[in-house]
């Protein structure tokens, strides 16, 4: 099977070590589904790159579906695209539009990285896919592993806030405390006009943080 993906921050390795058997199973399934490793996206070293902050410093989790299937676009963080991507995909365009409407700031390639440095975990429900195929790894077991990630996050930080866009993300609502989630339709072109636009999620997160006397995000 080869080497498993590794966490870039030691506290994650420690927290998730008890779940390594499941990770071994998931990664074996990934390799069975996509035997040519160069077609797995994001690449092995980026699978857990969203976990760049200590686990007890996670304040907010945005849950996406799975990585962009276009080669070289996925970074390991949900919704984010690589700096080499010159045109934002439609869903990210809608997120950028709502971000600007909500905060008054311009969205750039650095924006999501700046959130991560403040404790925002951009997590996909399924952490890999195959180049050219959306949801190619939907059935390999990532969903179960993601729930364990969220369980460990909540154990380390009970007041973590979940931002859940769309029905698939909202299936993870039980992973967060009561009153600790913001929900809206998905920002994809098919759903954004049903309530994502004007939902003001960034202001909403800071409202929840303020109620809990926690540090506000500088969006």
mmCIF file of N, CA and C in Angstrom, residues 103-153:
data_model
loop_
_atom_site.group_PDB
_atom_site.id
_atom_site.type_symbol
_atom_site.label_atom_id
_atom_site.label_comp_id
_atom_site.label_asym_id
_atom_site.label_seq_id
_atom_site.Cartn_x
_atom_site.Cartn_y
_atom_site.Cartn_z
ATOM 1 N N UNK A 103 -18.288 41.454 3.656
ATOM 2 C CA UNK A 103 -17.165 42.078 4.371
ATOM 3 C C UNK A 103 -16.685 43.382 3.757
ATOM 4 N N UNK A 104 -17.029 43.619 2.492
ATOM 5 C CA UNK A 104 -16.536 44.804 1.794
ATOM 6 C C UNK A 104 -15.113 44.658 1.289
ATOM 7 N N UNK A 105 -14.552 43.454 1.389
ATOM 8 C CA UNK A 105 -13.172 43.214 0.968
ATOM 9 C C UNK A 105 -13.140 42.430 -0.340
ATOM 10 N N UNK A 106 -12.036 42.571 -1.064
ATOM 11 C CA UNK A 106 -11.845 41.802 -2.291
ATOM 12 C C UNK A 106 -11.324 40.411 -1.956
ATOM 13 N N UNK A 107 -11.783 39.433 -2.709
ATOM 14 C CA UNK A 107 -11.341 38.054 -2.537
ATOM 15 C C UNK A 107 -10.147 37.803 -3.448
ATOM 16 N N UNK A 108 -9.067 37.235 -2.905
ATOM 17 C CA UNK A 108 -7.870 36.933 -3.698
ATOM 18 C C UNK A 108 -7.455 35.478 -3.460
ATOM 19 N N UNK A 109 -6.400 35.048 -4.140
ATOM 20 C CA UNK A 109 -5.880 33.701 -3.929
ATOM 21 C C UNK A 109 -5.358 33.514 -2.504
ATOM 22 N N UNK A 110 -5.057 34.611 -1.812
ATOM 23 C CA UNK A 110 -4.514 34.525 -0.454
ATOM 24 C C UNK A 110 -5.595 34.503 0.621
ATOM 25 N N UNK A 111 -6.838 34.744 0.234
ATOM 26 C CA UNK A 111 -7.893 34.947 1.233
ATOM 27 C C UNK A 111 -8.101 33.723 2.111
ATOM 28 N N UNK A 112 -8.299 32.568 1.516
ATOM 29 C CA UNK A 112 -8.580 31.377 2.317
ATOM 30 C C UNK A 112 -7.376 31.003 3.182
ATOM 31 N N UNK A 113 -6.175 31.204 2.676
ATOM 32 C CA UNK A 113 -4.982 30.966 3.490
ATOM 33 C C UNK A 113 -4.946 31.853 4.724
ATOM 34 N N UNK A 114 -5.420 33.086 4.582
ATOM 35 C CA UNK A 114 -5.450 33.998 5.734
ATOM 36 C C UNK A 114 -6.470 33.537 6.765
ATOM 37 N N UNK A 115 -7.552 32.921 6.307
ATOM 38 C CA UNK A 115 -8.514 32.361 7.261
ATOM 39 C C UNK A 115 -7.866 31.219 8.038
ATOM 40 N N UNK A 116 -7.166 30.349 7.324
ATOM 41 C CA UNK A 116 -6.542 29.188 7.967
ATOM 42 C C UNK A 116 -5.573 29.613 9.062
ATOM 43 N N UNK A 117 -4.862 30.705 8.835
ATOM 44 C CA UNK A 117 -3.902 31.179 9.843
ATOM 45 C C UNK A 117 -4.595 31.688 11.100
ATOM 46 N N UNK A 118 -5.901 31.890 11.022
ATOM 47 C CA UNK A 118 -6.668 32.329 12.192
ATOM 48 C C UNK A 118 -7.472 31.192 12.827
ATOM 49 N N UNK A 119 -7.264 29.973 12.339
ATOM 50 C CA UNK A 119 -7.960 28.837 12.938
ATOM 51 C C UNK A 119 -9.196 28.385 12.198
ATOM 52 N N UNK A 120 -9.294 28.700 10.908
ATOM 53 C CA UNK A 120 -10.419 28.234 10.093
ATOM 54 C C UNK A 120 -9.981 26.979 9.344
ATOM 55 N N UNK A 121 -10.662 25.886 9.604
ATOM 56 C CA UNK A 121 -10.371 24.608 8.952
ATOM 57 C C UNK A 121 -11.287 24.444 7.745
ATOM 58 N N UNK A 122 -10.696 24.419 6.565
ATOM 59 C CA UNK A 122 -11.438 24.243 5.312
ATOM 60 C C UNK A 122 -11.377 22.757 4.954
ATOM 61 N N UNK A 123 -12.424 22.029 5.333
ATOM 62 C CA UNK A 123 -12.402 20.565 5.301
ATOM 63 C C UNK A 123 -13.382 20.025 4.260
ATOM 64 N N UNK A 124 -12.924 19.130 3.419
ATOM 65 C CA UNK A 124 -13.818 18.420 2.509
ATOM 66 C C UNK A 124 -14.342 17.154 3.169
ATOM 67 N N UNK A 125 -15.598 16.811 2.880
ATOM 68 C CA UNK A 125 -16.158 15.563 3.391
ATOM 69 C C UNK A 125 -15.382 14.363 2.859
ATOM 70 N N UNK A 126 -14.970 14.443 1.604
ATOM 71 C CA UNK A 126 -14.162 13.402 0.969
ATOM 72 C C UNK A 126 -12.842 14.057 0.573
ATOM 73 N N UNK A 127 -11.752 13.558 1.107
ATOM 74 C CA UNK A 127 -10.490 14.300 1.042
ATOM 75 C C UNK A 127 -9.708 14.116 -0.251
ATOM 76 N N UNK A 128 -10.135 13.193 -1.089
ATOM 77 C CA UNK A 128 -9.486 13.008 -2.387
ATOM 78 C C UNK A 128 -10.529 12.710 -3.450
ATOM 79 N N UNK A 129 -10.128 12.840 -4.693
ATOM 80 C CA UNK A 129 -10.893 12.334 -5.830
ATOM 81 C C UNK A 129 -9.898 11.968 -6.919
ATOM 82 N N UNK A 130 -10.412 11.572 -8.066
ATOM 83 C CA UNK A 130 -9.543 11.251 -9.202
ATOM 84 C C UNK A 130 -9.601 12.384 -10.209
ATOM 85 N N UNK A 131 -8.468 12.711 -10.776
ATOM 86 C CA UNK A 131 -8.423 13.770 -11.784
ATOM 87 C C UNK A 131 -9.469 13.491 -12.862
ATOM 88 N N UNK A 132 -10.300 14.487 -13.098
ATOM 89 C CA UNK A 132 -11.314 14.383 -14.138
ATOM 90 C C UNK A 132 -12.636 13.811 -13.704
ATOM 91 N N UNK A 133 -12.744 13.338 -12.450
ATOM 92 C CA UNK A 133 -13.975 12.676 -11.999
ATOM 93 C C UNK A 133 -14.378 13.203 -10.621
ATOM 94 N N UNK A 134 -15.451 13.977 -10.541
ATOM 95 C CA UNK A 134 -15.957 14.423 -9.242
ATOM 96 C C UNK A 134 -16.499 13.228 -8.458
ATOM 97 N N UNK A 135 -16.274 13.242 -7.153
ATOM 98 C CA UNK A 135 -16.787 12.221 -6.239
ATOM 99 C C UNK A 135 -16.321 10.805 -6.591
ATOM 100 N N UNK A 136 -15.175 10.693 -7.236
ATOM 101 C CA UNK A 136 -14.654 9.366 -7.576
ATOM 102 C C UNK A 136 -14.369 8.531 -6.332
ATOM 103 N N UNK A 137 -14.085 9.192 -5.201
ATOM 104 C CA UNK A 137 -13.729 8.484 -3.968
ATOM 105 C C UNK A 137 -14.816 8.638 -2.902
ATOM 106 N N UNK A 138 -16.049 8.835 -3.342
ATOM 107 C CA UNK A 138 -17.156 9.016 -2.393
ATOM 108 C C UNK A 138 -17.379 7.775 -1.528
ATOM 109 N N UNK A 139 -17.063 6.596 -2.056
ATOM 110 C CA UNK A 139 -17.388 5.346 -1.366
ATOM 111 C C UNK A 139 -16.184 4.654 -0.726
ATOM 112 N N UNK A 140 -15.061 5.354 -0.611
ATOM 113 C CA UNK A 140 -13.854 4.700 -0.076
ATOM 114 C C UNK A 140 -13.776 4.756 1.446
ATOM 115 N N UNK A 141 -14.660 5.544 2.075
ATOM 116 C CA UNK A 141 -14.654 5.634 3.536
ATOM 117 C C UNK A 141 -14.232 6.970 4.099
ATOM 118 N N UNK A 142 -13.988 7.948 3.241
ATOM 119 C CA UNK A 142 -13.572 9.262 3.747
ATOM 120 C C UNK A 142 -14.625 9.884 4.656
ATOM 121 N N UNK A 143 -15.909 9.680 4.350
ATOM 122 C CA UNK A 143 -16.950 10.295 5.174
ATOM 123 C C UNK A 143 -16.850 9.882 6.632
ATOM 124 N N UNK A 144 -16.609 8.595 6.871
ATOM 125 C CA UNK A 144 -16.455 8.104 8.245
ATOM 126 C C UNK A 144 -15.216 8.710 8.898
ATOM 127 N N UNK A 145 -14.151 8.813 8.125
ATOM 128 C CA UNK A 145 -12.918 9.377 8.680
ATOM 129 C C UNK A 145 -13.094 10.865 8.983
ATOM 130 N N UNK A 146 -13.807 11.569 8.124
ATOM 131 C CA UNK A 146 -14.059 12.993 8.356
ATOM 132 C C UNK A 146 -14.848 13.204 9.643
ATOM 133 N N UNK A 147 -15.805 12.335 9.903
ATOM 134 C CA UNK A 147 -16.560 12.450 11.157
ATOM 135 C C UNK A 147 -15.645 12.288 12.370
ATOM 136 N N UNK A 148 -14.663 11.419 12.255
ATOM 137 C CA UNK A 148 -13.707 11.254 13.351
ATOM 138 C C UNK A 148 -12.820 12.488 13.493
ATOM 139 N N UNK A 149 -12.443 13.090 12.373
ATOM 140 C CA UNK A 149 -11.701 14.353 12.437
ATOM 141 C C UNK A 149 -12.509 15.383 13.214
ATOM 142 N N UNK A 150 -13.786 15.509 12.870
ATOM 143 C CA UNK A 150 -14.633 16.502 13.532
ATOM 144 C C UNK A 150 -14.855 16.157 15.000
ATOM 145 N N UNK A 151 -14.920 14.874 15.319
ATOM 146 C CA UNK A 151 -15.062 14.477 16.723
ATOM 147 C C UNK A 151 -13.849 14.901 17.528
ATOM 148 N N UNK A 152 -12.659 14.699 16.955
ATOM 149 C CA UNK A 152 -11.441 15.087 17.658
ATOM 150 C C UNK A 152 -11.316 16.610 17.760
ATOM 151 N N UNK A 153 -11.760 17.318 16.732
ATOM 152 C CA UNK A 153 -11.750 18.788 16.797
ATOM 153 C C UNK A 153 -12.644 19.266 17.929
#
